[in-house]
Amino acid sequence: MHKKESFASDRELFSQPNICVCPKGFTENRCQISDTKIILKFDKNILLSSNLLIFFHFFHLLSNTLHSRSINLLLKCENDSSLVIYWSNPFNIIFIQISPFEYYSIADKTINDQSSVIIHTINQLDRCRSIYKIFNETMTRIHIIQCIKYYHLPCQNLSLNLSCFYDDIHICSCQYYGDQRLANCFEFNHYDLNFDNETLDYQCYSNNSFHSFTLPCLSTLSTNSAISPVNTCKYFLCLLMFLFCLYSS
């Protein structure tokens, strides 16, 4: 049984008789709900520096054209053999970011049950590749409106074995929808996070503990900016009209 601390509150000011401070991994007013537990390990071929800041990008698909993105930050200490993070909100896709333009896909399925446990060993196949290394130079020179309509092709090319990729303004996950493998893309700012460890007030302790916290200010609601897996052709036509208006204004 997990432990919780309850404090009596002023009944004249509060309708609830007690306020519970939940331990890590539990939520709700009585700490009765287990958060989703994510356990990560890294393949030996992925070299990581000590005292590394790792950003977790959680995407929750609210509809065919709307999603939310939340960011959680975790500090990996030198002697940590694995990382553990807890998440209390539903999500569909998780990317981790360990340096600028270095992303890995660690989950691409809908998680609504807060008691779920995800165990994943990150390897090079999970890494998101730049679209400039996938398409030839001719393709990457054309306008984004023209280029984006080909974004399903890397996912459908099984020889590439892609889990995700990115361009200048998107990050995309390759996912199966029925018998088709399609790109699900989101607007993504590659420059809005700070990786300067010295400016952040974190410390690693000798007991191999890890530290993480949520950044609520970086929880955003956005429209899916590329190709929706549902009603692909219909939405793609709307997308082209939207992008044409956007870039011609």
PDB file of C-alpha atoms in Angstrom:
ATOM      1  CA  MET A   1       0.000   0.000   0.000  1.00  0.00           C
ATOM      2  CA  HIS A   2       1.485   3.340  -0.994  1.00  0.00           C
ATOM      3  CA  LYS A   3       1.890   6.023   1.615  1.00  0.00           C
ATOM      4  CA  LYS A   4       0.231   9.411   1.522  1.00  0.00           C
ATOM      5  CA  GLU A   5       0.282  12.395   3.825  1.00  0.00           C
ATOM      6  CA  SER A   6      -2.989  14.093   4.720  1.00  0.00           C
ATOM      7  CA  PHE A   7      -3.314  17.455   6.362  1.00  0.00           C
ATOM      8  CA  ALA A   8      -6.390  18.789   8.117  1.00  0.00           C
ATOM      9  CA  SER A   9      -7.626  21.982   6.503  1.00  0.00           C
ATOM     10  CA  ASP A  10      -9.660  24.851   7.866  1.00  0.00           C
ATOM     11  CA  ARG A  11     -13.236  23.580   7.487  1.00  0.00           C
ATOM     12  CA  GLU A  12     -14.559  27.094   7.468  1.00  0.00           C
ATOM     13  CA  LEU A  13     -12.538  27.859   4.350  1.00  0.00           C
ATOM     14  CA  PHE A  14     -12.506  24.519   2.552  1.00  0.00           C
ATOM     15  CA  SER A  15     -15.285  22.076   1.824  1.00  0.00           C
ATOM     16  CA  GLN A  16     -12.888  19.114   1.857  1.00  0.00           C
ATOM     17  CA  PRO A  17     -11.828  17.929   5.327  1.00  0.00           C
ATOM     18  CA  ASN A  18      -8.336  16.847   4.253  1.00  0.00           C
ATOM     19  CA  ILE A  19      -5.744  17.717   1.636  1.00  0.00           C
ATOM     20  CA  CYS A  20      -3.543  14.806   0.542  1.00  0.00           C
ATOM     21  CA  VAL A  21       0.007  15.206  -0.770  1.00  0.00           C
ATOM     22  CA  CYS A  22       0.513  12.188  -3.011  1.00  0.00           C
ATOM     23  CA  PRO A  23       3.821  10.363  -3.438  1.00  0.00           C
ATOM     24  CA  LYS A  24       5.396  10.225  -6.891  1.00  0.00           C
ATOM     25  CA  GLY A  25       3.358   8.008  -9.180  1.00  0.00           C
ATOM     26  CA  PHE A  26      -0.087   8.596  -7.669  1.00  0.00           C
ATOM     27  CA  THR A  27      -2.783  11.216  -8.190  1.00  0.00           C
ATOM     28  CA  GLU A  28      -6.400  12.126  -7.370  1.00  0.00           C
ATOM     29  CA  ASN A  29      -7.738  13.514  -4.101  1.00  0.00           C
ATOM     30  CA  ARG A  30      -7.006  10.306  -2.149  1.00  0.00           C
ATOM     31  CA  CYS A  31      -3.924   9.241  -4.114  1.00  0.00           C
ATOM     32  CA  GLN A  32      -5.909   6.222  -5.263  1.00  0.00           C
ATOM     33  CA  ILE A  33      -4.958   6.403  -8.963  1.00  0.00           C
ATOM     34  CA  SER A  34      -1.630   5.103 -10.243  1.00  0.00           C
ATOM     35  CA  ASP A  35       0.002   7.234 -12.926  1.00  0.00           C
ATOM     36  CA  THR A  36       1.333   5.721 -16.122  1.00  0.00           C
ATOM     37  CA  LYS A  37       4.840   4.500 -15.345  1.00  0.00           C
ATOM     38  CA  ILE A  38       7.418   4.737 -18.121  1.00  0.00           C
ATOM     39  CA  ILE A  39      10.693   2.846 -17.671  1.00  0.00           C
ATOM     40  CA  LEU A  40      13.406   3.584 -20.218  1.00  0.00           C
ATOM     41  CA  LYS A  41      16.769   2.023 -20.882  1.00  0.00           C
ATOM     42  CA  PHE A  42      19.267   2.947 -23.579  1.00  0.00           C
ATOM     43  CA  ASP A  43      20.975   0.557 -25.949  1.00  0.00           C
ATOM     44  CA  LYS A  44      24.746   0.398 -25.492  1.00  0.00           C
ATOM     45  CA  ASN A  45      25.226   1.927 -28.948  1.00  0.00           C
ATOM     46  CA  ILE A  46      23.632   5.187 -27.801  1.00  0.00           C
ATOM     47  CA  LEU A  47      26.245   7.246 -26.015  1.00  0.00           C
ATOM     48  CA  LEU A  48      24.915   9.616 -23.371  1.00  0.00           C
ATOM     49  CA  SER A  49      26.735  12.208 -21.347  1.00  0.00           C
ATOM     50  CA  SER A  50      26.359  12.334 -17.584  1.00  0.00           C
ATOM     51  CA  ASN A  51      23.938  14.745 -15.915  1.00  0.00           C
ATOM     52  CA  LEU A  52      21.880  14.850 -19.087  1.00  0.00           C
ATOM     53  CA  LEU A  53      18.617  16.769 -19.410  1.00  0.00           C
ATOM     54  CA  ILE A  54      16.012  14.736 -21.288  1.00  0.00           C
ATOM     55  CA  PHE A  55      12.809  16.299 -22.593  1.00  0.00           C
ATOM     56  CA  PHE A  56       9.672  14.168 -22.918  1.00  0.00           C
ATOM     57  CA  HIS A  57       7.155  15.404 -25.504  1.00  0.00           C
ATOM     58  CA  PHE A  58       3.686  13.946 -24.929  1.00  0.00           C
ATOM     59  CA  PHE A  59       1.150  14.316 -27.758  1.00  0.00           C
ATOM     60  CA  HIS A  60      -2.541  13.682 -27.193  1.00  0.00           C
ATOM     61  CA  LEU A  61      -4.750  13.532 -30.290  1.00  0.00           C
ATOM     62  CA  LEU A  62      -8.032  15.237 -29.445  1.00  0.00           C
ATOM     63  CA  SER A  63      -9.554  14.957 -32.935  1.00  0.00           C
ATOM     64  CA  ASN A  64      -8.517  14.514 -36.563  1.00  0.00           C
ATOM     65  CA  THR A  65      -7.108  18.036 -36.640  1.00  0.00           C
ATOM     66  CA  LEU A  66      -6.457  19.002 -33.014  1.00  0.00           C
ATOM     67  CA  HIS A  67      -3.852  17.826 -30.525  1.00  0.00           C
ATOM     68  CA  SER A  68      -2.263  18.902 -27.271  1.00  0.00           C
ATOM     69  CA  ARG A  69       1.446  18.760 -26.506  1.00  0.00           C
ATOM     70  CA  SER A  70       2.908  18.664 -23.002  1.00  0.00           C
ATOM     71  CA  ILE A  71       6.555  18.600 -22.002  1.00  0.00           C
ATOM     72  CA  ASN A  72       8.193  16.944 -19.022  1.00  0.00           C
ATOM     73  CA  LEU A  73      11.835  17.297 -18.067  1.00  0.00           C
ATOM     74  CA  LEU A  74      14.010  14.657 -16.435  1.00  0.00           C
ATOM     75  CA  LEU A  75      17.623  14.751 -15.328  1.00  0.00           C
ATOM     76  CA  LYS A  76      19.688  11.642 -16.014  1.00  0.00           C
ATOM     77  CA  CYS A  77      22.497  11.237 -13.533  1.00  0.00           C
ATOM     78  CA  GLU A  78      25.833   9.671 -14.299  1.00  0.00           C
ATOM     79  CA  ASN A  79      25.155   6.307 -12.649  1.00  0.00           C
ATOM     80  CA  ASP A  80      21.529   5.869 -13.690  1.00  0.00           C
ATOM     81  CA  SER A  81      21.076   2.616 -15.591  1.00  0.00           C
ATOM     82  CA  SER A  82      17.447   3.379 -16.371  1.00  0.00           C
ATOM     83  CA  LEU A  83      15.007   6.271 -16.282  1.00  0.00           C
ATOM     84  CA  VAL A  84      11.580   6.254 -14.671  1.00  0.00           C
ATOM     85  CA  ILE A  85       8.953   8.897 -15.291  1.00  0.00           C
ATOM     86  CA  TYR A  86       5.288   9.088 -14.275  1.00  0.00           C
ATOM     87  CA  TRP A  87       2.522  10.692 -16.320  1.00  0.00           C
ATOM     88  CA  SER A  88      -1.069  11.276 -15.209  1.00  0.00           C
ATOM     89  CA  ASN A  89      -2.640  12.459 -18.485  1.00  0.00           C
ATOM     90  CA  PRO A  90      -3.778  10.492 -21.560  1.00  0.00           C
ATOM     91  CA  PHE A  91      -1.428  10.479 -24.553  1.00  0.00           C
ATOM     92  CA  ASN A  92      -0.964   8.864 -27.946  1.00  0.00           C
ATOM     93  CA  ILE A  93       2.655   9.528 -28.875  1.00  0.00           C
ATOM     94  CA  ILE A  94       5.839  10.197 -26.901  1.00  0.00           C
ATOM     95  CA  PHE A  95       9.092  11.570 -28.257  1.00  0.00           C
ATOM     96  CA  ILE A  96      12.155  12.096 -26.114  1.00  0.00           C
ATOM     97  CA  GLN A  97      14.768  14.711 -26.931  1.00  0.00           C
ATOM     98  CA  ILE A  98      18.287  14.368 -25.586  1.00  0.00           C
ATOM     99  CA  SER A  99      19.922  17.144 -27.591  1.00  0.00           C
ATOM    100  CA  PRO A 100      18.881  19.629 -30.281  1.00  0.00           C
ATOM    101  CA  PHE A 101      17.528  17.690 -33.283  1.00  0.00           C
ATOM    102  CA  GLU A 102      18.065  14.329 -31.580  1.00  0.00           C
ATOM    103  CA  TYR A 103      14.644  12.752 -31.048  1.00  0.00           C
ATOM    104  CA  TYR A 104      13.506   9.206 -30.326  1.00  0.00           C
ATOM    105  CA  SER A 105      10.025   7.710 -30.515  1.00  0.00           C
ATOM    106  CA  ILE A 106       9.202   5.620 -27.443  1.00  0.00           C
ATOM    107  CA  ALA A 107       5.416   5.155 -27.722  1.00  0.00           C
ATOM    108  CA  ASP A 108       2.878   5.474 -30.521  1.00  0.00           C
ATOM    109  CA  LYS A 109      -0.319   4.071 -29.049  1.00  0.00           C
ATOM    110  CA  THR A 110      -3.231   5.544 -27.171  1.00  0.00           C
ATOM    111  CA  ILE A 111      -2.859   5.404 -23.380  1.00  0.00           C
ATOM    112  CA  ASN A 112      -5.989   6.256 -21.427  1.00  0.00           C
ATOM    113  CA  ASP A 113      -5.462   3.890 -18.502  1.00  0.00           C
ATOM    114  CA  GLN A 114      -3.355   5.727 -15.937  1.00  0.00           C
ATOM    115  CA  SER A 115      -2.220   2.436 -14.393  1.00  0.00           C
ATOM    116  CA  SER A 116      -0.309   1.365 -17.514  1.00  0.00           C
ATOM    117  CA  VAL A 117       3.383   0.481 -17.394  1.00  0.00           C
ATOM    118  CA  ILE A 118       5.570   1.058 -20.457  1.00  0.00           C
ATOM    119  CA  ILE A 119       9.010  -0.555 -20.570  1.00  0.00           C
ATOM    120  CA  HIS A 120      11.176   0.334 -23.542  1.00  0.00           C
ATOM    121  CA  THR A 121      14.830   0.025 -24.506  1.00  0.00           C
ATOM    122  CA  ILE A 122      15.756   2.890 -26.807  1.00  0.00           C
ATOM    123  CA  ASN A 123      17.880   1.982 -29.827  1.00  0.00           C
ATOM    124  CA  GLN A 124      18.947   3.606 -33.075  1.00  0.00           C
ATOM    125  CA  LEU A 125      15.806   2.402 -34.883  1.00  0.00           C
ATOM    126  CA  ASP A 126      13.771   4.662 -32.597  1.00  0.00           C
ATOM    127  CA  ARG A 127      15.654   7.764 -33.681  1.00  0.00           C
ATOM    128  CA  CYS A 128      13.831  10.324 -35.821  1.00  0.00           C
ATOM    129  CA  ARG A 129      15.670  11.121 -39.030  1.00  0.00           C
ATOM    130  CA  SER A 130      15.840  14.457 -40.780  1.00  0.00           C
ATOM    131  CA  ILE A 131      13.719  14.674 -43.906  1.00  0.00           C
ATOM    132  CA  TYR A 132      16.799  16.105 -45.626  1.00  0.00           C
ATOM    133  CA  LYS A 133      18.525  12.747 -45.159  1.00  0.00           C
ATOM    134  CA  ILE A 134      15.529  10.807 -46.460  1.00  0.00           C
ATOM    135  CA  PHE A 135      14.532  12.736 -49.573  1.00  0.00           C
ATOM    136  CA  ASN A 136      16.943  13.710 -52.318  1.00  0.00           C
ATOM    137  CA  GLU A 137      18.104  17.280 -52.785  1.00  0.00           C
ATOM    138  CA  THR A 138      15.540  18.009 -55.489  1.00  0.00           C
ATOM    139  CA  MET A 139      12.679  17.069 -53.178  1.00  0.00           C
ATOM    140  CA  THR A 140      13.945  19.102 -50.246  1.00  0.00           C
ATOM    141  CA  ARG A 141      14.244  22.230 -52.367  1.00  0.00           C
ATOM    142  CA  ILE A 142      10.573  22.364 -53.308  1.00  0.00           C
ATOM    143  CA  HIS A 143       8.074  24.324 -51.239  1.00  0.00           C
ATOM    144  CA  ILE A 144       6.715  22.713 -48.092  1.00  0.00           C
ATOM    145  CA  ILE A 145       3.200  22.678 -49.599  1.00  0.00           C
ATOM    146  CA  GLN A 146       4.443  20.423 -52.395  1.00  0.00           C
ATOM    147  CA  CYS A 147       6.878  18.391 -50.332  1.00  0.00           C
ATOM    148  CA  ILE A 148       4.521  17.512 -47.508  1.00  0.00           C
ATOM    149  CA  LYS A 149       2.199  15.498 -49.725  1.00  0.00           C
ATOM    150  CA  TYR A 150       4.992  12.932 -50.096  1.00  0.00           C
ATOM    151  CA  TYR A 151       5.478  12.465 -46.352  1.00  0.00           C
ATOM    152  CA  HIS A 152       3.621   9.133 -46.340  1.00  0.00           C
ATOM    153  CA  LEU A 153       6.265   7.618 -48.638  1.00  0.00           C
ATOM    154  CA  PRO A 154       9.116   7.306 -46.094  1.00  0.00           C
ATOM    155  CA  CYS A 155       6.758   5.511 -43.692  1.00  0.00           C
ATOM    156  CA  GLN A 156       5.586   3.138 -46.425  1.00  0.00           C
ATOM    157  CA  ASN A 157       9.144   2.330 -47.510  1.00  0.00           C
ATOM    158  CA  LEU A 158       9.720  -0.593 -45.164  1.00  0.00           C
ATOM    159  CA  SER A 159      13.394  -0.789 -46.103  1.00  0.00           C
ATOM    160  CA  LEU A 160      13.929   2.539 -44.298  1.00  0.00           C
ATOM    161  CA  ASN A 161      12.394   1.076 -41.129  1.00  0.00           C
ATOM    162  CA  LEU A 162      11.433   4.551 -39.892  1.00  0.00           C
ATOM    163  CA  SER A 163       9.627   5.196 -36.645  1.00  0.00           C
ATOM    164  CA  CYS A 164       9.665   8.983 -37.033  1.00  0.00           C
ATOM    165  CA  PHE A 165      11.223  11.908 -38.897  1.00  0.00           C
ATOM    166  CA  TYR A 166      11.218  15.698 -38.822  1.00  0.00           C
ATOM    167  CA  ASP A 167      11.597  18.773 -40.998  1.00  0.00           C
ATOM    168  CA  ASP A 168      12.130  22.425 -40.100  1.00  0.00           C
ATOM    169  CA  ILE A 169       8.681  22.911 -38.573  1.00  0.00           C
ATOM    170  CA  HIS A 170       7.205  19.420 -38.008  1.00  0.00           C
ATOM    171  CA  ILE A 171       7.854  16.162 -36.253  1.00  0.00           C
ATOM    172  CA  CYS A 172       6.159  13.062 -37.695  1.00  0.00           C
ATOM    173  CA  SER A 173       5.420   9.580 -36.416  1.00  0.00           C
ATOM    174  CA  CYS A 174       5.029   6.582 -38.739  1.00  0.00           C
ATOM    175  CA  GLN A 175       1.974   4.604 -37.629  1.00  0.00           C
ATOM    176  CA  TYR A 176      -0.251   1.830 -38.947  1.00  0.00           C
ATOM    177  CA  TYR A 177      -3.862   2.757 -39.655  1.00  0.00           C
ATOM    178  CA  GLY A 178      -5.586  -0.370 -40.880  1.00  0.00           C
ATOM    179  CA  ASP A 179      -3.260  -1.919 -43.435  1.00  0.00           C
ATOM    180  CA  GLN A 180      -1.580   1.384 -44.310  1.00  0.00           C
ATOM    181  CA  ARG A 181       1.502   2.887 -42.717  1.00  0.00           C
ATOM    182  CA  LEU A 182       1.044   6.659 -42.696  1.00  0.00           C
ATOM    183  CA  ALA A 183       2.759   9.786 -41.407  1.00  0.00           C
ATOM    184  CA  ASN A 184       1.127  11.615 -38.514  1.00  0.00           C
ATOM    185  CA  CYS A 185       2.753  15.045 -38.285  1.00  0.00           C
ATOM    186  CA  PHE A 186       2.604  17.905 -35.814  1.00  0.00           C
ATOM    187  CA  GLU A 187       3.881  21.448 -35.694  1.00  0.00           C
ATOM    188  CA  PHE A 188       7.091  21.436 -33.681  1.00  0.00           C
ATOM    189  CA  ASN A 189       9.410  24.240 -32.616  1.00  0.00           C
ATOM    190  CA  HIS A 190      12.926  22.825 -32.517  1.00  0.00           C
ATOM    191  CA  TYR A 191      14.343  25.913 -30.821  1.00  0.00           C
ATOM    192  CA  ASP A 192      12.086  26.554 -27.812  1.00  0.00           C
ATOM    193  CA  LEU A 193      13.967  24.439 -25.257  1.00  0.00           C
ATOM    194  CA  ASN A 194      17.157  25.217 -23.366  1.00  0.00           C
ATOM    195  CA  PHE A 195      19.853  22.525 -23.142  1.00  0.00           C
ATOM    196  CA  ASP A 196      22.352  24.614 -21.196  1.00  0.00           C
ATOM    197  CA  ASN A 197      22.743  22.402 -18.124  1.00  0.00           C
ATOM    198  CA  GLU A 198      24.758  24.987 -16.222  1.00  0.00           C
ATOM    199  CA  THR A 199      21.902  27.468 -16.150  1.00  0.00           C
ATOM    200  CA  LEU A 200      19.409  25.012 -14.650  1.00  0.00           C
ATOM    201  CA  ASP A 201      19.256  24.454 -10.914  1.00  0.00           C
ATOM    202  CA  TYR A 202      19.602  20.658 -10.824  1.00  0.00           C
ATOM    203  CA  GLN A 203      22.024  18.393  -9.012  1.00  0.00           C
ATOM    204  CA  CYS A 204      22.679  14.674  -9.136  1.00  0.00           C
ATOM    205  CA  TYR A 205      23.087  12.930  -5.835  1.00  0.00           C
ATOM    206  CA  SER A 206      25.329  10.025  -4.935  1.00  0.00           C
ATOM    207  CA  ASN A 207      22.326   7.727  -4.377  1.00  0.00           C
ATOM    208  CA  ASN A 208      21.573   7.658  -8.128  1.00  0.00           C
ATOM    209  CA  SER A 209      18.275   9.446  -7.632  1.00  0.00           C
ATOM    210  CA  PHE A 210      16.606  11.169 -10.552  1.00  0.00           C
ATOM    211  CA  HIS A 211      14.596  14.350 -10.653  1.00  0.00           C
ATOM    212  CA  SER A 212      11.765  15.370 -12.928  1.00  0.00           C
ATOM    213  CA  PHE A 213       9.053  17.951 -13.064  1.00  0.00           C
ATOM    214  CA  THR A 214       6.297  19.073 -15.373  1.00  0.00           C
ATOM    215  CA  LEU A 215       6.497  22.298 -17.319  1.00  0.00           C
ATOM    216  CA  PRO A 216       2.862  23.458 -17.439  1.00  0.00           C
ATOM    217  CA  CYS A 217       3.804  26.612 -19.312  1.00  0.00           C
ATOM    218  CA  LEU A 218       4.870  24.437 -22.236  1.00  0.00           C
ATOM    219  CA  SER A 219       1.591  22.568 -22.503  1.00  0.00           C
ATOM    220  CA  THR A 220       0.028  23.719 -25.758  1.00  0.00           C
ATOM    221  CA  LEU A 221      -3.031  23.089 -27.883  1.00  0.00           C
ATOM    222  CA  SER A 222      -2.402  23.020 -31.631  1.00  0.00           C
ATOM    223  CA  THR A 223      -3.809  21.866 -34.920  1.00  0.00           C
ATOM    224  CA  ASN A 224      -2.232  18.882 -36.628  1.00  0.00           C
ATOM    225  CA  SER A 225      -0.220  20.625 -39.299  1.00  0.00           C
ATOM    226  CA  ALA A 226       0.384  17.781 -41.682  1.00  0.00           C
ATOM    227  CA  ILE A 227      -1.483  14.699 -42.841  1.00  0.00           C
ATOM    228  CA  SER A 228      -4.238  13.217 -40.709  1.00  0.00           C
ATOM    229  CA  PRO A 229      -4.440   9.408 -40.775  1.00  0.00           C
ATOM    230  CA  VAL A 230      -8.249   9.565 -40.832  1.00  0.00           C
ATOM    231  CA  ASN A 231      -9.979  10.788 -43.983  1.00  0.00           C
ATOM    232  CA  THR A 232      -6.536  11.424 -45.436  1.00  0.00           C
ATOM    233  CA  CYS A 233      -7.526  12.676 -48.886  1.00  0.00           C
ATOM    234  CA  LYS A 234     -10.268  14.991 -47.635  1.00  0.00           C
ATOM    235  CA  TYR A 235      -8.095  16.514 -44.943  1.00  0.00           C
ATOM    236  CA  PHE A 236      -5.108  16.824 -47.250  1.00  0.00           C
ATOM    237  CA  LEU A 237      -7.150  19.013 -49.601  1.00  0.00           C
ATOM    238  CA  CYS A 238      -8.101  21.260 -46.669  1.00  0.00           C
ATOM    239  CA  LEU A 239      -4.472  21.294 -45.599  1.00  0.00           C
ATOM    240  CA  LEU A 240      -3.264  22.527 -48.963  1.00  0.00           C
ATOM    241  CA  MET A 241      -5.832  25.309 -48.956  1.00  0.00           C
ATOM    242  CA  PHE A 242      -4.796  26.302 -45.431  1.00  0.00           C
ATOM    243  CA  LEU A 243      -1.066  26.286 -46.207  1.00  0.00           C
ATOM    244  CA  PHE A 244      -1.590  28.179 -49.442  1.00  0.00           C
ATOM    245  CA  CYS A 245      -3.427  30.930 -47.571  1.00  0.00           C
ATOM    246  CA  LEU A 246      -0.828  30.890 -44.812  1.00  0.00           C
ATOM    247  CA  TYR A 247       2.238  31.226 -47.019  1.00  0.00           C
ATOM    248  CA  SER A 248       0.698  33.602 -49.539  1.00  0.00           C
ATOM    249  CA  SER A 249      -0.372  36.111 -46.867  1.00  0.00           C
TER     250      SER A 249
END
